[in-house]
CSV table of C-alpha atoms in Angstrom, one decimal:
chain,number,residue,atom,x,y,z
A,13,MET,CA,196.9,39.2,61.9
A,14,SER,CA,194.3,36.8,62.9
A,15,LYS,CA,194.4,33.0,62.9
A,16,ILE,CA,191.0,32.0,61.1
A,17,LEU,CA,189.9,28.0,61.1
A,18,LEU,CA,187.6,28.2,58.0
A,19,CYS,CA,185.1,25.1,58.0
A,20,VAL,CA,183.7,24.0,54.5
A,21,THR,CA,180.5,21.9,54.6
A,22,GLY,CA,179.1,20.3,51.3
A,23,SER,CA,177.2,22.5,49.4
A,24,ILE,CA,177.4,23.9,45.8
A,25,SER,CA,178.3,27.3,47.2
A,26,CYS,CA,181.4,26.3,48.5
A,27,TYR,CA,183.3,27.8,45.8
A,28,LYS,CA,182.9,30.9,47.6
A,29,ALA,CA,184.7,29.7,50.3
A,30,ALA,CA,188.1,29.5,48.2
A,31,GLU,CA,187.4,32.9,47.4
A,32,LEU,CA,187.1,34.0,51.1
A,33,ALA,CA,190.3,32.0,52.2
A,34,SER,CA,192.0,34.0,49.5
A,35,LEU,CA,190.5,37.2,50.9
A,36,LEU,CA,191.5,36.4,54.4
A,37,VAL,CA,195.3,35.6,53.4
A,38,LYS,CA,195.6,38.4,51.2
A,39,ASN,CA,194.4,40.9,54.5
A,40,GLY,CA,197.1,39.1,56.3
A,41,ASN,CA,195.1,36.4,58.3
A,42,GLU,CA,196.9,33.1,58.8
A,43,VAL,CA,194.0,30.3,57.5
A,44,LYS,CA,193.5,26.8,58.0
A,45,VAL,CA,190.8,24.8,56.5
A,46,VAL,CA,188.6,22.1,57.6
A,47,ALA,CA,186.9,20.2,54.9
A,48,THR,CA,184.2,17.7,55.2
A,49,GLU,CA,184.3,14.9,52.6
A,50,ASP,CA,181.0,16.3,51.0
A,51,ALA,CA,182.9,19.9,50.3
A,52,LEU,CA,185.7,18.2,48.9
A,53,ARG,CA,183.2,16.8,46.1
A,54,PHE,CA,182.8,20.4,44.9
A,55,VAL,CA,186.4,21.8,45.8
A,56,GLY,CA,189.5,19.8,46.1
A,57,LYS,CA,192.0,20.0,48.5
A,58,ALA,CA,194.8,21.4,46.3
A,59,THR,CA,192.5,24.7,45.9
A,60,PHE,CA,192.7,25.5,49.6
A,61,GLU,CA,196.3,24.3,49.9
A,62,GLY,CA,197.3,26.7,47.1
A,63,LEU,CA,195.4,29.3,48.5
A,64,THR,CA,196.2,29.0,52.2
A,65,LYS,CA,199.8,27.2,52.1
A,66,SER,CA,198.4,25.2,54.7
A,67,LYS,CA,197.3,21.5,54.5
A,68,VAL,CA,193.5,20.7,54.3
A,69,TYR,CA,192.3,18.8,57.8
A,70,THR,CA,189.6,16.7,56.6
A,71,ASP,CA,189.1,14.2,59.3
A,72,MET,CA,190.1,12.9,63.0
A,73,TRP,CA,192.5,10.0,61.5
A,74,THR,CA,195.0,11.1,59.1
A,75,ASN,CA,196.4,14.0,61.1
A,76,GLU,CA,199.6,12.5,61.9
A,77,ASN,CA,201.5,15.7,63.3
A,78,GLU,CA,198.1,16.5,65.0
A,79,PRO,CA,196.7,13.6,66.5
A,80,ILE,CA,194.3,15.6,68.2
A,81,ALA,CA,193.7,18.1,65.8
A,82,HIS,CA,190.2,18.9,67.3
A,83,ILE,CA,191.4,20.2,70.6
A,84,THR,CA,194.8,21.7,69.1
A,85,LEU,CA,193.0,23.4,66.3
A,86,SER,CA,189.8,24.9,68.1
A,87,GLN,CA,191.8,26.0,71.4
A,88,LYS,CA,195.1,26.5,70.7
A,89,TRP,CA,195.4,27.7,67.5
A,90,ALA,CA,192.3,29.9,65.8
A,91,ASP,CA,191.1,33.1,67.0
A,92,ALA,CA,187.9,32.4,65.3
A,93,ILE,CA,185.9,29.4,63.9
A,94,PHE,CA,183.9,30.4,60.8
A,95,VAL,CA,181.8,27.5,58.9
A,96,TYR,CA,181.2,28.8,55.5
A,97,PRO,CA,179.1,27.3,54.0
A,98,ALA,CA,177.1,25.5,56.3
A,99,SER,CA,175.0,22.8,54.9
A,100,ALA,CA,171.8,21.7,56.4
A,101,ASP,CA,173.1,18.6,57.6
A,102,THR,CA,175.8,19.9,59.4
A,103,ILE,CA,173.8,22.7,61.1
A,104,ASN,CA,171.7,20.1,62.3
A,105,LYS,CA,174.2,17.4,63.2
A,106,LEU,CA,176.0,20.6,65.4
A,107,ALA,CA,172.9,21.2,67.3
A,108,ALA,CA,172.4,17.6,67.8
A,109,GLY,CA,175.8,17.4,69.5
A,110,ILE,CA,177.0,14.9,66.8
A,111,ALA,CA,180.8,14.4,66.1
A,112,ASP,CA,181.3,12.0,63.6
A,113,ASN,CA,183.4,14.0,61.6
A,114,LEU,CA,186.3,16.4,62.3
A,115,LEU,CA,184.1,19.4,62.6
A,116,GLY,CA,181.5,18.0,65.1
A,117,ALA,CA,184.4,17.2,67.1
A,118,LEU,CA,185.9,20.8,66.9
A,119,PHE,CA,182.3,22.3,67.5
A,120,LEU,CA,182.2,20.3,70.7
A,121,ALA,CA,185.5,20.9,71.7
A,122,ASN,CA,184.8,24.3,71.4
A,123,ASN,CA,183.7,26.6,74.8
A,124,PHE,CA,182.9,29.7,73.0
A,125,GLN,CA,185.5,31.8,74.3
A,126,LYS,CA,186.6,32.0,70.9
A,127,PRO,CA,184.3,33.1,68.2
A,128,PHE,CA,182.4,30.4,66.5
A,129,ALA,CA,180.3,31.4,63.6
A,130,ILE,CA,178.1,29.8,61.0
A,131,SER,CA,176.7,31.0,57.8
A,132,PRO,CA,173.8,28.7,56.1
A,133,ALA,CA,173.7,28.0,52.7
A,134,MET,CA,170.9,25.6,51.3
A,135,ASN,CA,167.6,25.2,49.3
A,136,SER,CA,164.8,27.7,51.1
A,137,ASN,CA,162.7,24.7,51.9
A,138,MET,CA,165.7,23.2,53.7
A,139,LEU,CA,166.9,26.6,55.7
A,140,LEU,CA,163.1,27.2,56.1
A,141,HIS,CA,162.1,23.6,57.7
A,142,PRO,CA,161.3,23.6,61.5
A,143,ALA,CA,164.5,21.3,62.4
A,144,THR,CA,166.5,23.5,60.6
A,145,GLN,CA,165.4,26.6,62.1
A,146,LYS,CA,165.5,25.0,65.6
A,147,SER,CA,168.6,24.2,65.6
A,148,LEU,CA,170.1,27.5,64.0
A,149,GLN,CA,168.3,28.7,67.4
A,150,THR,CA,169.8,26.2,69.6
A,151,LEU,CA,173.2,27.1,67.8
A,152,LYS,CA,172.5,31.0,68.7
A,153,ASP,CA,171.4,30.1,72.2
A,154,TRP,CA,174.9,28.7,72.9
A,155,GLY,CA,176.7,31.3,71.7
A,156,ALA,CA,177.1,30.7,67.7
A,157,ARG,CA,177.3,33.7,66.0
A,158,ILE,CA,175.0,33.8,62.3
A,159,LEU,CA,175.9,35.2,59.3
A,160,GLU,CA,172.6,34.9,57.6
A,161,SER,CA,171.7,33.7,54.3
A,162,GLY,CA,171.1,36.2,51.6
A,163,GLN,CA,167.9,36.2,49.0
A,164,GLY,CA,168.5,35.5,45.5
A,165,HIS,CA,169.1,33.0,42.8
A,166,LEU,CA,170.0,29.4,44.1
A,167,ALA,CA,171.6,26.5,42.6
A,168,CYS,CA,168.6,24.6,42.2
A,169,GLY,CA,167.2,27.3,40.0
A,170,ASP,CA,164.7,28.7,42.6
A,171,ASP,CA,165.1,32.3,44.1
A,172,GLY,CA,164.8,32.7,47.3
A,173,VAL,CA,166.1,32.6,50.9
A,174,GLY,CA,169.4,30.3,51.5
A,175,ARG,CA,172.0,32.0,49.4
A,176,LEU,CA,175.5,32.2,50.7
A,177,PRO,CA,176.7,35.8,51.2
A,178,GLU,CA,179.5,36.7,48.9
A,179,PRO,CA,183.0,36.2,50.4
A,180,ALA,CA,183.3,40.5,50.7
A,181,GLU,CA,180.7,40.2,53.4
A,182,ALA,CA,181.8,37.1,55.1
A,183,PHE,CA,184.8,38.7,55.3
A,184,GLU,CA,183.5,42.0,56.8
A,185,PHE,CA,181.7,39.7,59.2
A,186,LEU,CA,184.7,38.1,60.6
A,187,LYS,CA,186.2,41.5,61.0
A,188,GLY,CA,183.4,42.4,63.2
A,189,ILE,CA,183.2,39.5,65.3
A,190,LEU,CA,186.9,39.9,65.7
A,191,GLY,CA,187.2,43.6,66.6
A,192,THR,CA,189.5,44.1,63.6
A,193,LYS,CA,189.9,46.7,60.9
C-alpha cells in the first residue's frame, strides 16, 4: 500500500481526479487530496472526502490539526505527490517558485527524494505556449516526472494535445514511478 497525495487544480478534467482517487483506494492505497480553490469550482470537497475517507486540504490556514501541512504531507506522509490535472497556471507558478497556495508550498517543501509527478491538462495553445513548455522543462530538470497530455477532444471543443490522460493510465503511471505491482 502506498500513500498518495493527489493534488487537483482548476480544470474541467478534474472529474477524472475523482475517478483516479477511487481507483487508488480500491487498490489498497491511502489517498489524501489537496485541492486548489479553482479545482473546487469543478468538483466539491464532499466527492473527494467520500472517495478517500479523508478530509480535503485546501489552504495553508485552515488545517488546525496540521498547522504545517505543507511539510507534514509532503515530507512525512506521502510516498508520492501527483498533480492531476495540472493547469497551465499551476505549472507556470510551480516553475517560478510561487507558493501562494498550499500546493505551491508543498512543491517548495519537496526535495524530490519522493516522486513528484505532474499531468498537464489544458487547451492546446496553452500547453504549447513557450511559457508553459519552458516551465514543464524546468520542472523536469528539477526532477518532476511528467505524465504527458494526450491527443483528442478537448473541453473547449477543439481536437488536439492537452487532454488529461484517463485515470487508468494515470494509475499505471503511478505504479511505475512507485515500483509497485
